[in-house]
Coordinates of N, CA and C in Angstrom, one line a residue:
X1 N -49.6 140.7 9.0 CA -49.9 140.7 7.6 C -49.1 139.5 6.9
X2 N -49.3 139.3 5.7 CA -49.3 138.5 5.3 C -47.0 138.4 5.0
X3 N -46.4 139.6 4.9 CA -44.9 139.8 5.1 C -44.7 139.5 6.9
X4 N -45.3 139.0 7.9 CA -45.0 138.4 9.0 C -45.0 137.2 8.9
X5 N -45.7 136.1 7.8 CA -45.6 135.0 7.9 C -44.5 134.2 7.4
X6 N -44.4 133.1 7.8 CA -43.1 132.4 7.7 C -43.1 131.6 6.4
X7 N -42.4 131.3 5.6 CA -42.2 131.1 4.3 C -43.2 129.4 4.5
X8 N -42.8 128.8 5.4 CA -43.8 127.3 5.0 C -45.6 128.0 5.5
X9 N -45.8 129.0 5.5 CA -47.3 129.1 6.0 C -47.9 130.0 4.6
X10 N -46.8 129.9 3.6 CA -47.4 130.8 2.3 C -47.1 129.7 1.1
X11 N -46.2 128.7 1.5 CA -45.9 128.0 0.5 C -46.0 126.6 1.1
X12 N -46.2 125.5 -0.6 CA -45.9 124.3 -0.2 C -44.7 123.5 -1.6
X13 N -44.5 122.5 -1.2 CA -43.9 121.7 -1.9 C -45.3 121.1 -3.3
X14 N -45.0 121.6 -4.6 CA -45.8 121.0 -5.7 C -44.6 120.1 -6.6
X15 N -44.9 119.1 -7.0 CA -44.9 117.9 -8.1 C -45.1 117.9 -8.9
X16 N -43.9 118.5 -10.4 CA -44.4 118.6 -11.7 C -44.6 117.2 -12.2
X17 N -46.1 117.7 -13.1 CA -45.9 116.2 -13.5 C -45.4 115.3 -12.9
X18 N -46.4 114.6 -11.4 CA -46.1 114.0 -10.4 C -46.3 112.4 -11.0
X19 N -47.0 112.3 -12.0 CA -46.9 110.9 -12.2 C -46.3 110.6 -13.4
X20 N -45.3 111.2 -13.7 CA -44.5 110.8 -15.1 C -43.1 110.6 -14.4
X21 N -42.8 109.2 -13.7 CA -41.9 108.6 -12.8 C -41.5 107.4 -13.6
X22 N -40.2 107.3 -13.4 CA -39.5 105.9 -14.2 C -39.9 105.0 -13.7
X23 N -40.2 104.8 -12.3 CA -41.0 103.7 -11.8 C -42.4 103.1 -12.5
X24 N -42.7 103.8 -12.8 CA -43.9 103.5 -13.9 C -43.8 103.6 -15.3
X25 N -42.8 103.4 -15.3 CA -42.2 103.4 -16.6 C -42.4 104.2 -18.0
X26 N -42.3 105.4 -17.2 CA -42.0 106.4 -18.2 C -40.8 106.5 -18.6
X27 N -40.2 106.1 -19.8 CA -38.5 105.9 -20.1 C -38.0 106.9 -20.5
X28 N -38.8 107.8 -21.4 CA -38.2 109.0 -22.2 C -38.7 109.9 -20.8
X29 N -37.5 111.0 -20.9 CA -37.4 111.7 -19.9 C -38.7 112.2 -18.4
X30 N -39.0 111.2 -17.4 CA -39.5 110.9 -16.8 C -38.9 112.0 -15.6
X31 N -39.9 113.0 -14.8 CA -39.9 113.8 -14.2 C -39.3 113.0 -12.7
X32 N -39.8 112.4 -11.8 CA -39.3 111.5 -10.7 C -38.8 110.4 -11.0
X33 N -38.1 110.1 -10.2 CA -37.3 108.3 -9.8 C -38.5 107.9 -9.1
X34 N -39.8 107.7 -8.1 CA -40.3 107.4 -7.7 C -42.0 107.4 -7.9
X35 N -42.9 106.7 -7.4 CA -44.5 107.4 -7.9 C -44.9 108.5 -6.9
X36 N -46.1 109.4 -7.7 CA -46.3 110.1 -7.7 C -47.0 109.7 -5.7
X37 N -47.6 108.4 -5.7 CA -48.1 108.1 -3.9 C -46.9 108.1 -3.0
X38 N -45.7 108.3 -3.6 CA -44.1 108.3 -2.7 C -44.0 109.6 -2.8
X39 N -44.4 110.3 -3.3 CA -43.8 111.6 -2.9 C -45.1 112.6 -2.2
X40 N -46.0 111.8 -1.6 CA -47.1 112.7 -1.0 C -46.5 112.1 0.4
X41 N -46.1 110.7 0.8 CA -45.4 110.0 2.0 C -44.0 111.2 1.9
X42 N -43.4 112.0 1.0 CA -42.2 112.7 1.1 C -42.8 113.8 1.9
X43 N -44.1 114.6 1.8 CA -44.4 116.1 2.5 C -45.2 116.6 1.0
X44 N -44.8 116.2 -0.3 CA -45.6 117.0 -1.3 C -47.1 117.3 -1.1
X45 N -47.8 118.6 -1.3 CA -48.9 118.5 -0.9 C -49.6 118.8 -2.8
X46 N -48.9 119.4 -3.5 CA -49.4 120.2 -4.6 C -49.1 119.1 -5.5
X47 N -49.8 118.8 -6.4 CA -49.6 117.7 -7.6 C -50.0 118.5 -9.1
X48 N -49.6 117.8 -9.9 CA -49.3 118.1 -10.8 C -49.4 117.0 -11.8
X49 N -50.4 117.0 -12.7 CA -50.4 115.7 -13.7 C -51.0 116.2 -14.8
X50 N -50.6 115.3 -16.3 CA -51.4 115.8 -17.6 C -51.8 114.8 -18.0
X51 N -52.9 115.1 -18.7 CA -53.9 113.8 -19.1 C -53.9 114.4 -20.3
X52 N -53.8 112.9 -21.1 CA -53.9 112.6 -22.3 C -54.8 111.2 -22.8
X53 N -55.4 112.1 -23.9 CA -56.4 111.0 -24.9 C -55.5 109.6 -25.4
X54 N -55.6 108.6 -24.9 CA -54.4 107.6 -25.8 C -55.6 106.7 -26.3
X55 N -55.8 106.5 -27.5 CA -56.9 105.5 -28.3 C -58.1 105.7 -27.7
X56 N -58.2 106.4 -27.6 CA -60.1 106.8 -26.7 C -59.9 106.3 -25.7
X57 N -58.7 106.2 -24.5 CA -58.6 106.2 -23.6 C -58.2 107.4 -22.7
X58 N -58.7 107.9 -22.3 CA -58.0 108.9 -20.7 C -56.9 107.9 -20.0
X59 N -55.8 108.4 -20.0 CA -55.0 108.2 -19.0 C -53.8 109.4 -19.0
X60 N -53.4 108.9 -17.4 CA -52.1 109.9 -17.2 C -51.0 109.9 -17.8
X61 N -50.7 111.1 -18.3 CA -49.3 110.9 -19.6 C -48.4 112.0 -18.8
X62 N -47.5 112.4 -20.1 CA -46.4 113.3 -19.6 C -46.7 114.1 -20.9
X63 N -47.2 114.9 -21.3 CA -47.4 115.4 -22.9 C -47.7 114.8 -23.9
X64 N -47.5 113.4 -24.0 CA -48.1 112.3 -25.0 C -48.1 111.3 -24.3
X65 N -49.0 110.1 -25.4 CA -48.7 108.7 -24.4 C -47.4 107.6 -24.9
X66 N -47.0 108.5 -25.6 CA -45.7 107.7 -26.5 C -44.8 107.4 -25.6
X67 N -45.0 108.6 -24.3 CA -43.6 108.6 -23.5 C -43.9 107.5 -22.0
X68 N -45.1 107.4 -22.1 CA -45.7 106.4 -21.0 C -46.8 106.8 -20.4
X69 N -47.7 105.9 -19.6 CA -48.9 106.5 -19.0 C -49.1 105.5 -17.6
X70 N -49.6 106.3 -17.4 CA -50.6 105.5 -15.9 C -52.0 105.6 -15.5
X71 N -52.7 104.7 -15.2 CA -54.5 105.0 -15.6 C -54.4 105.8 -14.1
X72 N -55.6 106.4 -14.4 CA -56.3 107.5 -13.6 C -56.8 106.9 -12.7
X73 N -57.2 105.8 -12.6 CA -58.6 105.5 -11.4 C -56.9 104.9 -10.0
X74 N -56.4 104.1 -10.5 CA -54.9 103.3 -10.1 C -54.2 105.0 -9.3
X75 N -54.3 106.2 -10.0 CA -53.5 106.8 -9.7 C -54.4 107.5 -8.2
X76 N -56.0 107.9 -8.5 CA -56.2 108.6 -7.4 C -57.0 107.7 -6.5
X77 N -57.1 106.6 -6.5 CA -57.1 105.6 -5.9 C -56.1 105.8 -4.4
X78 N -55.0 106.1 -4.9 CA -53.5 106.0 -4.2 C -53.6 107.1 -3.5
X79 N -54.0 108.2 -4.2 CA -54.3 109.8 -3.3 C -55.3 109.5 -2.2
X80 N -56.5 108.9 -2.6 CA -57.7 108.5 -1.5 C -57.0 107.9 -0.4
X81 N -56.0 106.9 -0.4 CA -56.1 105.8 0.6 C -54.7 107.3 1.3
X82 N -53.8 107.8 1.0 CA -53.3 108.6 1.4 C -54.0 109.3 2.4
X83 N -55.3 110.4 1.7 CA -55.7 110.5 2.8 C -56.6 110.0 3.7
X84 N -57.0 108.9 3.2 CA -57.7 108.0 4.3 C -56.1 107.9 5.6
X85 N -55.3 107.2 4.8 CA -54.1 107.1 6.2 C -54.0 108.3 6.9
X86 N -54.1 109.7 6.6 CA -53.5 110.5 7.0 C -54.8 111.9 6.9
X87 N -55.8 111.8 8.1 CA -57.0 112.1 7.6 C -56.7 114.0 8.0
X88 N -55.8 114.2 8.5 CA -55.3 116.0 8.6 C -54.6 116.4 8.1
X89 N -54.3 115.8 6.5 CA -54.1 116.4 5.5 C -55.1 116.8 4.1

């Protein structure tokens, strides 16, 4: 049953707000030191992102776009080619 399984076969590693990284220059309190494609190369499988409306634009924010953004196509672009490298994930 499901109390026989081993803690990595019920859980994974998730990424708050995976792409609100100072590397991308989010300055005001920025969730990672790294992007959100470096921490899927770390083991992360679960992601985590908020989108926000900036001037009739969609892009990836952290709760506003005051605090920084990263466009969306740029970001799952990066996810695709991940699992293209890595196609048994």
């Amino acid at each position: 049953g499901f109390c026989d399984l081993r803690v990595d076969e019920v859980m994974f590693a998730t990424s708050h707000n995976a792409n609100a990284d100072a590397e991308s220059g989010f300055f005001i309190s920025p969730n990672h030191r790294f992007k959100l494609e470096d921490s899927l190369n770390a083991g992360y499988r679960g992601i985590n992102v908020d989108v926000c409306n900036c001037g009739g634009e969609l892009r990836l924010c952290h709760g506003t776009c005051g605090f920084g953004t990263r466009d969306i196509v740029e970001v799952l672009f990066g996810i695709n080619e991940f699992l293209n490298d890595n196609p048994s994930e």
